PDB file of C-alpha atoms in Angstrom:
ATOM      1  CA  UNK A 129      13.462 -52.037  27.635  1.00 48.00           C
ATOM      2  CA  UNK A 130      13.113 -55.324  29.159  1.00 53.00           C
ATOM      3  CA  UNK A 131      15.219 -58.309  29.265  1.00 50.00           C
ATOM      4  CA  UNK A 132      14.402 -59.824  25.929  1.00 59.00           C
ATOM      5  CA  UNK A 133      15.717 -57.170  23.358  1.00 67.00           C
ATOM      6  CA  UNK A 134      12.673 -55.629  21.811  1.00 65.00           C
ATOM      7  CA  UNK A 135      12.747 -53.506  18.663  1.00 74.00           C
ATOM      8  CA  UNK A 136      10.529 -50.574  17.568  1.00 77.00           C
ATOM      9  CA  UNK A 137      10.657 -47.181  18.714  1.00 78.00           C
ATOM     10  CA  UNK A 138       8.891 -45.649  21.211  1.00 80.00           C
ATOM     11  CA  UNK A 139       6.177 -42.910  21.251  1.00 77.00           C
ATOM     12  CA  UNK A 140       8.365 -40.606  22.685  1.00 78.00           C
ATOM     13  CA  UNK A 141      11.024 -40.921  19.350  1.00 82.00           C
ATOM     14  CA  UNK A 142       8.068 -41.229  17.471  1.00 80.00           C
ATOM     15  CA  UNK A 143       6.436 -37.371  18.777  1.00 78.00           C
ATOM     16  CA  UNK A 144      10.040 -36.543  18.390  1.00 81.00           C
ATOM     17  CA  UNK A 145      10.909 -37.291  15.085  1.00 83.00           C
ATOM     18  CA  UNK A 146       7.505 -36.067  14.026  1.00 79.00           C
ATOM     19  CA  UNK A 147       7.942 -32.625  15.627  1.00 78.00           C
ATOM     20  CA  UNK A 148      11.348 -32.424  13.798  1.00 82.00           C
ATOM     21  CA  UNK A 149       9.959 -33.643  10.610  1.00 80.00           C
ATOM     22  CA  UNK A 150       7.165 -30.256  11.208  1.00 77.00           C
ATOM     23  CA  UNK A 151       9.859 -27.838  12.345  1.00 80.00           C
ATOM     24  CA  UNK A 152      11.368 -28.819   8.564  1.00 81.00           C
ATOM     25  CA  UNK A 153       7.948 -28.035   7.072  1.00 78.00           C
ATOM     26  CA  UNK A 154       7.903 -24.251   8.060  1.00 80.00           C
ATOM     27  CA  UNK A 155      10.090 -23.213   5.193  1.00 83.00           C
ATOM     28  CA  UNK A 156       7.870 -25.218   2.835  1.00 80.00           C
ATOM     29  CA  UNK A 157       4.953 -22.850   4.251  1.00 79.00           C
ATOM     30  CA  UNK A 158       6.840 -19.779   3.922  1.00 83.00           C
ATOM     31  CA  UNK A 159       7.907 -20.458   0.298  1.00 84.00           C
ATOM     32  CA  UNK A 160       4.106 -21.251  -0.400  1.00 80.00           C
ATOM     33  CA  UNK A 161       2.974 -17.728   1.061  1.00 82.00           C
ATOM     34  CA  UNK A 162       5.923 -15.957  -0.787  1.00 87.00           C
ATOM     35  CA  UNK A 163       4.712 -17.564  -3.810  1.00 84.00           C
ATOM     36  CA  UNK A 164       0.956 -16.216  -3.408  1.00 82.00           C
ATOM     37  CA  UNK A 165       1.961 -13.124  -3.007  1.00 87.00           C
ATOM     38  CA  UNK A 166       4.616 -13.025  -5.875  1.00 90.00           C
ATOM     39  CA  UNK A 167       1.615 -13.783  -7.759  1.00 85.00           C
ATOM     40  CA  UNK A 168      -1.036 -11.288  -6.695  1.00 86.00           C
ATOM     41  CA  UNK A 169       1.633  -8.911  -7.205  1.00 89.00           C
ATOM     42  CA  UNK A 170       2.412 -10.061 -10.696  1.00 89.00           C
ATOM     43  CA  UNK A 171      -0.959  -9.679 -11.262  1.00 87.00           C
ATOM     44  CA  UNK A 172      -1.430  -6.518 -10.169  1.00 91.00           C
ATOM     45  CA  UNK A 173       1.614  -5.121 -12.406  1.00 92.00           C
ATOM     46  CA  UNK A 174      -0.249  -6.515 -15.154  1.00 91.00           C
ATOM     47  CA  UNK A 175      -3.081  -4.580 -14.335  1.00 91.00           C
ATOM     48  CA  UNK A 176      -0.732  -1.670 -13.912  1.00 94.00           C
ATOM     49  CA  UNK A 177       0.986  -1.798 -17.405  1.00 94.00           C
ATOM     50  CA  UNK A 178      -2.129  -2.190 -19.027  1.00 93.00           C
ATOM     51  CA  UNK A 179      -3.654   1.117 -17.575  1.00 93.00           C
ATOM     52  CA  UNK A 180      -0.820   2.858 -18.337  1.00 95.00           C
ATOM     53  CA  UNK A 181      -0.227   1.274 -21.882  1.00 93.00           C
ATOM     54  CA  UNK A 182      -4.237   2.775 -22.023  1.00 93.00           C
ATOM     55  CA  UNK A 183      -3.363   6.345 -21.225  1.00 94.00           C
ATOM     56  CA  UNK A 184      -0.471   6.227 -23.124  1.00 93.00           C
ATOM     57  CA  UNK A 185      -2.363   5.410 -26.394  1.00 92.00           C
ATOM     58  CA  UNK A 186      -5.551   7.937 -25.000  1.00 93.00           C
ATOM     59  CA  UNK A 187      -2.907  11.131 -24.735  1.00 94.00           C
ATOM     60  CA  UNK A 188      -1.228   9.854 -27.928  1.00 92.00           C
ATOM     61  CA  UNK A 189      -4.693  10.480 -29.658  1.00 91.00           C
ATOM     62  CA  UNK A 190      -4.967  13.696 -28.079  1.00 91.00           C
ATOM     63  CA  UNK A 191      -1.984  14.703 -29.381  1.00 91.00           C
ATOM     64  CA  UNK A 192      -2.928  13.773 -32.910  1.00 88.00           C
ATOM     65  CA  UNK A 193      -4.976  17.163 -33.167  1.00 86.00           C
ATOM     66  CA  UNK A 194      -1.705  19.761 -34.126  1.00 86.00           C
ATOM     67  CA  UNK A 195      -3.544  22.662 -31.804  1.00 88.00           C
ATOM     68  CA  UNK A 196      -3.560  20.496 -28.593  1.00 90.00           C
ATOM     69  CA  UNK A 197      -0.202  19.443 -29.765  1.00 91.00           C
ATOM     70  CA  UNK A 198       0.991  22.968 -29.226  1.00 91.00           C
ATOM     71  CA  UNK A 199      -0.426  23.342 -26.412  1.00 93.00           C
ATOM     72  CA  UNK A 200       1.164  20.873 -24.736  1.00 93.00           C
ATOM     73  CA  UNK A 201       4.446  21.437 -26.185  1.00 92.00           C
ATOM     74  CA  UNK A 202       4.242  24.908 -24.661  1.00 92.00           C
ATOM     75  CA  UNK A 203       2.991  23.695 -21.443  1.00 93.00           C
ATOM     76  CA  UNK A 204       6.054  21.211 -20.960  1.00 92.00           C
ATOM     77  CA  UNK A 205       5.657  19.387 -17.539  1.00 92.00           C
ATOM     78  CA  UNK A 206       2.554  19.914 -17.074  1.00 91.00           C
ATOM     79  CA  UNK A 207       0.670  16.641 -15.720  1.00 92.00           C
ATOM     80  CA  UNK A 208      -2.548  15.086 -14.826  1.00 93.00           C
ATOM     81  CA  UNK A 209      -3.616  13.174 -12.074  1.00 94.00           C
ATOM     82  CA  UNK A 210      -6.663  11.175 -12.697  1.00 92.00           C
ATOM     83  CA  UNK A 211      -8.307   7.657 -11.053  1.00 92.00           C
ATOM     84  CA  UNK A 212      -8.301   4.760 -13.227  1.00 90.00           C
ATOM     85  CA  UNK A 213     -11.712   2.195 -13.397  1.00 85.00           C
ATOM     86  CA  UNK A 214     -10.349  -1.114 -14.227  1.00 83.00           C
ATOM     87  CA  UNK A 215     -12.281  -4.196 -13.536  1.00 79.00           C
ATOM     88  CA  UNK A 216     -10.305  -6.521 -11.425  1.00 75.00           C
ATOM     89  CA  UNK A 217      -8.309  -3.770  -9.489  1.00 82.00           C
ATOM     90  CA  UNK A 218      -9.129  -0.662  -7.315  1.00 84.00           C
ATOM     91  CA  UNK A 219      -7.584   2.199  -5.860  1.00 89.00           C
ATOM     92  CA  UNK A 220      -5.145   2.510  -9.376  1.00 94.00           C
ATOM     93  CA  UNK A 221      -4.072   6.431  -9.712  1.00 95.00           C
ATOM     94  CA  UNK A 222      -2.048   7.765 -13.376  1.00 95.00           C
ATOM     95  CA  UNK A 223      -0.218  10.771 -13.790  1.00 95.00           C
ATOM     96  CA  UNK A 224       0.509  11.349 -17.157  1.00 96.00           C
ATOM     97  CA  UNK A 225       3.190  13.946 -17.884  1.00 96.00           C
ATOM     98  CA  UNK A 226       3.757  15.090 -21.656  1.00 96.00           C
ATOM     99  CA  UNK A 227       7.503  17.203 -21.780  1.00 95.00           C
ATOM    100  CA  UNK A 228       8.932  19.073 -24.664  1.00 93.00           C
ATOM    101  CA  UNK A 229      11.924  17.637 -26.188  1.00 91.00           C
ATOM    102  CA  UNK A 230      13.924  20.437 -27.396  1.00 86.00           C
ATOM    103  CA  UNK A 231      16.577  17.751 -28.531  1.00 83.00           C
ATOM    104  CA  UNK A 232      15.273  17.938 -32.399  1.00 76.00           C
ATOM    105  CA  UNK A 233      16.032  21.671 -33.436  1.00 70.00           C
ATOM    106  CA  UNK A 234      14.438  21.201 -36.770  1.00 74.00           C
ATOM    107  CA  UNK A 235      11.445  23.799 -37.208  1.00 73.00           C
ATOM    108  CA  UNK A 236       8.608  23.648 -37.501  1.00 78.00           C
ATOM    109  CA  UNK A 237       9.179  19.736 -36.081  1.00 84.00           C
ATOM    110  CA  UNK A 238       8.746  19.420 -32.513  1.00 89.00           C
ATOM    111  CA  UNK A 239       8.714  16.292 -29.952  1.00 92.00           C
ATOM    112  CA  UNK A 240       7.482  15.416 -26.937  1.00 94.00           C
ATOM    113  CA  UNK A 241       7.948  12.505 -24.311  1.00 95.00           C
ATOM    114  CA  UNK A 242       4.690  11.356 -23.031  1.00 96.00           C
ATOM    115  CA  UNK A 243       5.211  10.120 -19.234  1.00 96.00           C
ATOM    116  CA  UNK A 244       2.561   7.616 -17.881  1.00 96.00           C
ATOM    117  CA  UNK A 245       3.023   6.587 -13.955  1.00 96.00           C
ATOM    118  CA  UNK A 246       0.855   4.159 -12.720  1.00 96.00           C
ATOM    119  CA  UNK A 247       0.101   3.399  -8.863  1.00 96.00           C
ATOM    120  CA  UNK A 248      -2.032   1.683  -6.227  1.00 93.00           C
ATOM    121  CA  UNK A 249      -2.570   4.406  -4.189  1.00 92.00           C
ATOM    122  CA  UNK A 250      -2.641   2.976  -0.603  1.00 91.00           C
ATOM    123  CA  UNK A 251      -3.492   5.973   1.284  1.00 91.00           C
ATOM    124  CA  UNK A 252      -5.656   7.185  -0.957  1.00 89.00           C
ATOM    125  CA  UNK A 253      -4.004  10.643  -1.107  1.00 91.00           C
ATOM    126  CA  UNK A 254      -3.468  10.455  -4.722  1.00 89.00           C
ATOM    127  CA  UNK A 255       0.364  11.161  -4.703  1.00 90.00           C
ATOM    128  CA  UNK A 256       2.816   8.662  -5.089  1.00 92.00           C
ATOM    129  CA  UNK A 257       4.431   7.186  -1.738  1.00 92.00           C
ATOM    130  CA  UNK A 258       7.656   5.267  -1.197  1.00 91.00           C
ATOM    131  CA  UNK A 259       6.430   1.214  -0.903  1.00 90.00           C
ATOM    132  CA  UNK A 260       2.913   1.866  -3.447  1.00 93.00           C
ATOM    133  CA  UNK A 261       3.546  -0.352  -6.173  1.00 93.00           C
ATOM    134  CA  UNK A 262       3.834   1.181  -9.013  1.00 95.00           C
ATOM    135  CA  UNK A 263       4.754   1.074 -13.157  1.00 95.00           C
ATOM    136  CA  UNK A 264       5.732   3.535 -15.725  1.00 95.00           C
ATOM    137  CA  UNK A 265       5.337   3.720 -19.544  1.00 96.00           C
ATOM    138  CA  UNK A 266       7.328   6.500 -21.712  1.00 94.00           C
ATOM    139  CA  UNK A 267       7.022   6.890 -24.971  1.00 94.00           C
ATOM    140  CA  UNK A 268       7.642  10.199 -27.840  1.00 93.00           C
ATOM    141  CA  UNK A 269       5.345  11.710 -30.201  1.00 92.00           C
ATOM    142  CA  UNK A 270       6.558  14.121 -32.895  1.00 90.00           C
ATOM    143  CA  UNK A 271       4.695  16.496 -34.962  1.00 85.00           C
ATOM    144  CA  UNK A 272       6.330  17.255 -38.372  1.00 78.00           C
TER     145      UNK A 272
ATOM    146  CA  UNK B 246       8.271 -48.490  29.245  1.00 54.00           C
ATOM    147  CA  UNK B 247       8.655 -50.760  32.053  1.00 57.00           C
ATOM    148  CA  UNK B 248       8.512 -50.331  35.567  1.00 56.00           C
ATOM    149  CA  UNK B 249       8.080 -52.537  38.577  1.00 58.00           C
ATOM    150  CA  UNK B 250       5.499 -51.356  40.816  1.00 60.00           C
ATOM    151  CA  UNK B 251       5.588 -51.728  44.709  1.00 58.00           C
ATOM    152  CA  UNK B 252       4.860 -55.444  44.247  1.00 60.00           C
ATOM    153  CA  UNK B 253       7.724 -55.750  42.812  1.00 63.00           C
ATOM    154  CA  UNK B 254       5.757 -57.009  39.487  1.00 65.00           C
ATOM    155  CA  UNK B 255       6.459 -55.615  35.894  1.00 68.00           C
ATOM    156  CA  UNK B 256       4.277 -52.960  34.390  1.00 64.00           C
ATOM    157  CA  UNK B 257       3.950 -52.336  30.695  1.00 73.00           C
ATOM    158  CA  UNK B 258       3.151 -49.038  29.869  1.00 76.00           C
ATOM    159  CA  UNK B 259       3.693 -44.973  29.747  1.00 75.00           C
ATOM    160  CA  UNK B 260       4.231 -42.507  32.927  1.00 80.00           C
ATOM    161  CA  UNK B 261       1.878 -39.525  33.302  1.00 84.00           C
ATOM    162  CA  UNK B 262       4.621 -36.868  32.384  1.00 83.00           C
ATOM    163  CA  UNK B 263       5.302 -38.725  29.097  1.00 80.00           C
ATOM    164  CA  UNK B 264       2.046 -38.935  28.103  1.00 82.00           C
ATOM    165  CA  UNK B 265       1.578 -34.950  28.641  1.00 86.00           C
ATOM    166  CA  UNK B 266       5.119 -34.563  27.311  1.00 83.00           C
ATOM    167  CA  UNK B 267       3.773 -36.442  24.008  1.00 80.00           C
ATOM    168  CA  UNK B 268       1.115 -34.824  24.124  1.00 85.00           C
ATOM    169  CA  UNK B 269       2.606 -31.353  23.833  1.00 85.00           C
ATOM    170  CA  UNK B 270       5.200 -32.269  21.416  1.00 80.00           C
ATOM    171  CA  UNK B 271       2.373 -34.000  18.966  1.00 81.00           C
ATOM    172  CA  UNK B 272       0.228 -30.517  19.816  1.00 84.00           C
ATOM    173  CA  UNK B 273       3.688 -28.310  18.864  1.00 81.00           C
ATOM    174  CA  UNK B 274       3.807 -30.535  15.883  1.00 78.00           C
ATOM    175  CA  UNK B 275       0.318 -29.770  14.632  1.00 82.00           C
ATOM    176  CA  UNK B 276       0.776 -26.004  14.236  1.00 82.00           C
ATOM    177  CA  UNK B 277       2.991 -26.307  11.085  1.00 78.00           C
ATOM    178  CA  UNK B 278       1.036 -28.979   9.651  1.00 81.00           C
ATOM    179  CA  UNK B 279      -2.479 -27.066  10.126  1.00 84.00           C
ATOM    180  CA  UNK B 280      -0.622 -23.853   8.414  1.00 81.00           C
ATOM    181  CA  UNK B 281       0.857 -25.990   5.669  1.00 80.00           C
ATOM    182  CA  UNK B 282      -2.554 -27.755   4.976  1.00 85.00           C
ATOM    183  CA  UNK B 283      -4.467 -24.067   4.975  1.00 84.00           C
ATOM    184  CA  UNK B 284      -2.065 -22.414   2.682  1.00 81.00           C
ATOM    185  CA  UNK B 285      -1.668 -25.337   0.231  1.00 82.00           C
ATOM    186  CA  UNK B 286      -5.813 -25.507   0.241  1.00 84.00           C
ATOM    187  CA  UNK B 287      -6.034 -21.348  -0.905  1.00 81.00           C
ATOM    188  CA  UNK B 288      -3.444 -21.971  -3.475  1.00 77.00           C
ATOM    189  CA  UNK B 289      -5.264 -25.253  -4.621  1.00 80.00           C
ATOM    190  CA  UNK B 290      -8.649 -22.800  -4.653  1.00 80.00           C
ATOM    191  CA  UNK B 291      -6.512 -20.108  -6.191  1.00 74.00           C
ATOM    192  CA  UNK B 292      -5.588 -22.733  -8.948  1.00 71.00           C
ATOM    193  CA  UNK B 293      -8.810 -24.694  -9.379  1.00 71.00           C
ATOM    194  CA  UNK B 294     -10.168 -20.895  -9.770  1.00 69.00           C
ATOM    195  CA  UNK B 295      -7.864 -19.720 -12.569  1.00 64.00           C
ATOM    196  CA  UNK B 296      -7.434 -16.828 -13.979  1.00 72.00           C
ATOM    197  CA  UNK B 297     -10.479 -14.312 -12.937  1.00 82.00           C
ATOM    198  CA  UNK B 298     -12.716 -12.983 -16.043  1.00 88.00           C
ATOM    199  CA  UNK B 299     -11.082  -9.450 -15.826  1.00 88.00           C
ATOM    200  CA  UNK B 300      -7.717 -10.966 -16.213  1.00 87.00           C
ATOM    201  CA  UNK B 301      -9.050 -13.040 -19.564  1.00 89.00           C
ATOM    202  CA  UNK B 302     -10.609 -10.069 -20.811  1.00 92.00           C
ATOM    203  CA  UNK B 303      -7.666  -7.650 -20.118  1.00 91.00           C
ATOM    204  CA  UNK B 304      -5.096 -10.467 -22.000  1.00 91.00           C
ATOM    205  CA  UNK B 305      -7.673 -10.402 -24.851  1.00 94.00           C
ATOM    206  CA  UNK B 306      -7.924  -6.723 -25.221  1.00 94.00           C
ATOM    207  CA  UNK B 307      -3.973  -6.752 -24.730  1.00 92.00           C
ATOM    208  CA  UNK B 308      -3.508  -9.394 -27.662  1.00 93.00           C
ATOM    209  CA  UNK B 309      -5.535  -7.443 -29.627  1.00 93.00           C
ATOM    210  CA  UNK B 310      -4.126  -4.066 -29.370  1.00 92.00           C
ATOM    211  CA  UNK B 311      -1.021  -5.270 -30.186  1.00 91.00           C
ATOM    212  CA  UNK B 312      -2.375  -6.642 -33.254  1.00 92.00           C
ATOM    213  CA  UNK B 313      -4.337  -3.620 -34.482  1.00 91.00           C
ATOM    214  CA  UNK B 314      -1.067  -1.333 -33.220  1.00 88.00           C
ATOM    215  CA  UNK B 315       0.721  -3.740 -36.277  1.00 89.00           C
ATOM    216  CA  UNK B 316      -1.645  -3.820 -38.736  1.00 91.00           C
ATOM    217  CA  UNK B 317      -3.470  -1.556 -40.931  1.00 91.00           C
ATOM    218  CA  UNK B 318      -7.064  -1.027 -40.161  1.00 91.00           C
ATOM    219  CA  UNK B 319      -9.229  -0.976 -43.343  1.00 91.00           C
ATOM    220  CA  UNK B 320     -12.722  -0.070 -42.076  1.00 91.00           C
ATOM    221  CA  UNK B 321     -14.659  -0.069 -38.905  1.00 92.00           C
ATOM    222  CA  UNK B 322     -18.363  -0.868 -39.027  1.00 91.00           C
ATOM    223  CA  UNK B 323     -20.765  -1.950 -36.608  1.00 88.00           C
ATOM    224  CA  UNK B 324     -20.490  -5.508 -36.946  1.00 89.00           C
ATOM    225  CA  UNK B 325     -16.956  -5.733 -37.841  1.00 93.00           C
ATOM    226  CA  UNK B 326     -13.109  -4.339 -38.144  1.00 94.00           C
ATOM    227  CA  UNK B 327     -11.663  -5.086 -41.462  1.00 94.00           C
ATOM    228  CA  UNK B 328      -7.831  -5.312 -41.098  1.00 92.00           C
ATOM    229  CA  UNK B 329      -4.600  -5.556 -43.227  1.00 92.00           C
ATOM    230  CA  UNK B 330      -2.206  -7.486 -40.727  1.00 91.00           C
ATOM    231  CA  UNK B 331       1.139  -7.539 -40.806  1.00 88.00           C
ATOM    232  CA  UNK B 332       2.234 -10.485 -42.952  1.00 89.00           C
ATOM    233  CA  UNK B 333      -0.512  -8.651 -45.989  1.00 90.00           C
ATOM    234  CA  UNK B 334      -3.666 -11.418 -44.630  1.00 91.00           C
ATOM    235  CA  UNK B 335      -6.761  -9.361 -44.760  1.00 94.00           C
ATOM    236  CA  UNK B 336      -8.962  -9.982 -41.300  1.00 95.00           C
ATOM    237  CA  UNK B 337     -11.943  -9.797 -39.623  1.00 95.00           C
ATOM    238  CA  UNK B 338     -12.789  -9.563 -36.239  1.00 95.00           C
ATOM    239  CA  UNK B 339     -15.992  -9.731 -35.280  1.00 94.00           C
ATOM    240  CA  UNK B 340     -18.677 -11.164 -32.390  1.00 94.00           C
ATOM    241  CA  UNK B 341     -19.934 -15.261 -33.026  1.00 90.00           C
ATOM    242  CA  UNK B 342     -22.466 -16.054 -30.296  1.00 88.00           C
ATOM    243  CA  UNK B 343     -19.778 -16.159 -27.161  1.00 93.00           C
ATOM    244  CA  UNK B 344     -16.673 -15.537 -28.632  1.00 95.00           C
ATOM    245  CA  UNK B 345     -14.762 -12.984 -29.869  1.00 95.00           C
ATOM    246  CA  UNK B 346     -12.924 -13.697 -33.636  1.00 95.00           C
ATOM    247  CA  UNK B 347     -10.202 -12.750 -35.714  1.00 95.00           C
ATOM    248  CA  UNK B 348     -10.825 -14.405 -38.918  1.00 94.00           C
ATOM    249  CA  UNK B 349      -8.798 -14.658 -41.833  1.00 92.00           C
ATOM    250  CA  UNK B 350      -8.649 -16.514 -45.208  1.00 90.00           C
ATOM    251  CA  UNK B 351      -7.078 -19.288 -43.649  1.00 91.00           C
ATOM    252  CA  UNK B 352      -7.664 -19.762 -40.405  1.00 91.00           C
ATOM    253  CA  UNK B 353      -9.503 -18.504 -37.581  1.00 93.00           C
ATOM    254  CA  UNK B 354      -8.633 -17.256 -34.093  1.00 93.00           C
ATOM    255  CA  UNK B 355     -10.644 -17.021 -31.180  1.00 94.00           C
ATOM    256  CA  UNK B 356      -9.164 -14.064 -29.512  1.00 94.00           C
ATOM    257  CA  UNK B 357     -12.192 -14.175 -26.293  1.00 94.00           C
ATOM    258  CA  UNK B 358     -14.156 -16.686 -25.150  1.00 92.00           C
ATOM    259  CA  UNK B 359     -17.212 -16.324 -23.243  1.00 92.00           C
ATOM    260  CA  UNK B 360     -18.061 -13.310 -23.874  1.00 95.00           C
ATOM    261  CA  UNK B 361     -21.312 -11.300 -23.744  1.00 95.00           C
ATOM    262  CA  UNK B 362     -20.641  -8.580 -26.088  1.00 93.00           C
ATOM    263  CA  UNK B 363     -17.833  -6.455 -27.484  1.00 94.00           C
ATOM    264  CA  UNK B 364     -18.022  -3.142 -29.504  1.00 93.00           C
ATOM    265  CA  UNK B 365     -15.691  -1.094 -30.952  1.00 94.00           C
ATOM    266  CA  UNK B 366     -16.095   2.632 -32.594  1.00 93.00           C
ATOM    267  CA  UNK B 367     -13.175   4.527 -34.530  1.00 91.00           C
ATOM    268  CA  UNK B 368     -11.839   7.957 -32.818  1.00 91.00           C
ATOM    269  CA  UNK B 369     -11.819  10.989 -35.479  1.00 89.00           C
ATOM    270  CA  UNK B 370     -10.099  14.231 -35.886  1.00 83.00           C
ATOM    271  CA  UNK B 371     -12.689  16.679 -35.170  1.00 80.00           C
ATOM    272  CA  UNK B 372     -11.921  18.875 -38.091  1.00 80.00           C
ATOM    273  CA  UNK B 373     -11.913  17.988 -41.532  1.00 82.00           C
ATOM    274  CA  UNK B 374     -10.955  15.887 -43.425  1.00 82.00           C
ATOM    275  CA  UNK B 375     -11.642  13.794 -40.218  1.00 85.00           C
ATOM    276  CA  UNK B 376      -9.365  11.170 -41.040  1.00 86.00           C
ATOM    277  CA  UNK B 377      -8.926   8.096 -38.124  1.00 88.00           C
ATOM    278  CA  UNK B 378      -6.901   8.709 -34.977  1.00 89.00           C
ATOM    279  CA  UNK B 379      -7.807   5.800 -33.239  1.00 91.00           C
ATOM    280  CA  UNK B 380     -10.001   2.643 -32.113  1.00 93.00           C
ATOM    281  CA  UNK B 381     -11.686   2.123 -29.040  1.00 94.00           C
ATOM    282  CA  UNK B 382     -12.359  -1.663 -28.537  1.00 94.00           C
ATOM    283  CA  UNK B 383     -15.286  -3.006 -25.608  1.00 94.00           C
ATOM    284  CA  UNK B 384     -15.497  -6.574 -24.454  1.00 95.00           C
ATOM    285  CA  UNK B 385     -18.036  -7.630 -22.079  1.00 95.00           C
ATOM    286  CA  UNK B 386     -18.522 -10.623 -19.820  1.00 94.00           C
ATOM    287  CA  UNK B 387     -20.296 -12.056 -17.004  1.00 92.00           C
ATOM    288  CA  UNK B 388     -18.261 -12.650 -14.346  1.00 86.00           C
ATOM    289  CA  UNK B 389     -19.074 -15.046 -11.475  1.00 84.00           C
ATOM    290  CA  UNK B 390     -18.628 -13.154  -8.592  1.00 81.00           C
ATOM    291  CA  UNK B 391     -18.624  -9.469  -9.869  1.00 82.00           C
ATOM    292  CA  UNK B 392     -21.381  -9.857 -12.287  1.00 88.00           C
ATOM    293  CA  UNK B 393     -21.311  -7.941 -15.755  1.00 91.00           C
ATOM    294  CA  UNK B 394     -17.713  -6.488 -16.644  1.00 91.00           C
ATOM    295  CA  UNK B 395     -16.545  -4.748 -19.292  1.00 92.00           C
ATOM    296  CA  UNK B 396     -12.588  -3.312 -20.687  1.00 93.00           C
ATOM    297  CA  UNK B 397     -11.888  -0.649 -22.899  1.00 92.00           C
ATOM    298  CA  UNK B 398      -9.197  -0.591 -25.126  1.00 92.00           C
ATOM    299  CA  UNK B 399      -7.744   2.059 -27.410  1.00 92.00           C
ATOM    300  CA  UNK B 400      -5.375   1.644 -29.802  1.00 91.00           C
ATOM    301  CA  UNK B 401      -3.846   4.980 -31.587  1.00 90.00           C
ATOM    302  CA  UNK B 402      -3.550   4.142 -35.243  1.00 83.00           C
ATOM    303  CA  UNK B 403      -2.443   8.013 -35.962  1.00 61.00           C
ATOM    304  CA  UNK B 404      -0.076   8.521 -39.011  1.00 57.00           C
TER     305      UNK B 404
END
């Protein structure tokens, strides 16, 4: 400063004050990526629940015919594993599971829970891994 | 800043090592600023860009199973579905030029816009008296990037 008192500050405050003012921008960054992904992967589940909401509804229909009904009552835990082809989103696998509730004890009535798990499969190794996002869909079906 | 140089006159101005010491802060200053300006410009794109046509066609064809799942489907032809909804207004949904329509007696909803086609074709039990198990509903669009898409939809409307 020289004799006569001058006011302002100098570029040095100036770089300084910017730098601090950018240091308090990173969390603003941060919350914008967090936020992009938050949606892709709202997105995704969307896609998700809809495939499975699909299956659901196709093996509900299947089950509508009393033989194949049977069948799968008899067959209790048995699932299939099967790729999904939705536009918009790749690399979706299902497993849809139907198992024989043997809660109702009223013959000839029988029930079954219909299981539908879906999953981006990652690794492409068609099993379910820890960290794959996934959704699942139950739902019963009874035949009277 | 100020300094007197060997002359022992004043001189107005900035040192070497705080030019390159602005320098460096204004460069360590950038970095955020560049990141902030990148991510706000692919969320601005990701706005501007809305919601992709598979994403409009798979909240149509959710909409719409919802709405056959609670009402009572009358018929299924070619060029229509003839519905009993749940609050007893008889509908139609059927194809107009781009758009995909649920019309009843007073009023209409446009369930899909944009739209290039949609078909639908009633699932039957394959043994007699072949009585309806379900719908399977098609919607088709162009979209942008991907070119022609299409979603499939079925609804169980079993007993």
């Amino acid at each position: 400063m020289n004799a006569k008192q001058r006011t302002g500050s100098t570029l040095l405050e100036v770089a300084i004050g910017s730098m601090m003012m950018a240091v308090l921008l990173i969390p603003a960054i941060h919350a914008m990526n967090d936020s992009d992904r938050l949606n892709k992967r709202h997105d995704l589940r969307i896609s998700m629940l809809f495939a499975a909401e699909e299956q659901l509804e196709k093996t509900k229909i299947s089950l509508l015919d009393p033989v194949a009904f049977d069948a799968a009552y008899i067959a209790s835990g048995a699932s299939t594993v099967q790729s999904i082809t939705l536009a918009g989103t790749s690399g979706l696998v299902c497993r849809t599971q139907i198992i024989a509730d043997k809660s109702i004890g009223v013959a000839p009535a029988r029930l079954v829970t219909i299981v539908t798990e879906v999953w981006q499969d990652i690794n492409g190794d068609r099993q379910y891994d820890n960290g794959e996002p996934s959704e699942r869909l139950l739902t019963q079906q009874a035949k009277l | 800043m100020n300094h007197l140089n060997h002359k022992g006159r004043l001189r107005r101005g900035l040192s070497l090592l705080e030019v390159i010491m602005c320098t460096v802060v204004v460069a360590l200053m950038l970095v955020p600023i560049v990141d902030l300006i990148r991510v706000s410009n692919r969320t601005l794109v990701r706005v501007e860009k809305g919601s992709t046509t598979a994403q409009r066609l798979q909240q149509a064809s959710i909409w719409l199973r919802d709405t056959l799942r609670d009402s009572q489907i009358q018929s299924v032809v070619r060029n229509n579905i003839q519905l009993r909804l749940a609050n007893g207004d008889v509908a139609t949904l059927q194809t107009n030029n781009t758009q995909l329509i649920l019309n009843t007696k007073s009023h209409s909803t446009i369930v899909c816009d944009d739209i290039t086609g949609a078909s639908w074709r009633e699932l039957l039990t394959t043994t007699p008296p072949f009585t309806r198990t379900g719908v399977v509903l098609a919607i088709q669009a162009n979209d942008p990037v991907k070119g022609p898409i299409e979603i499939e939809t079925t609804v169980a409307v079993g007993p």
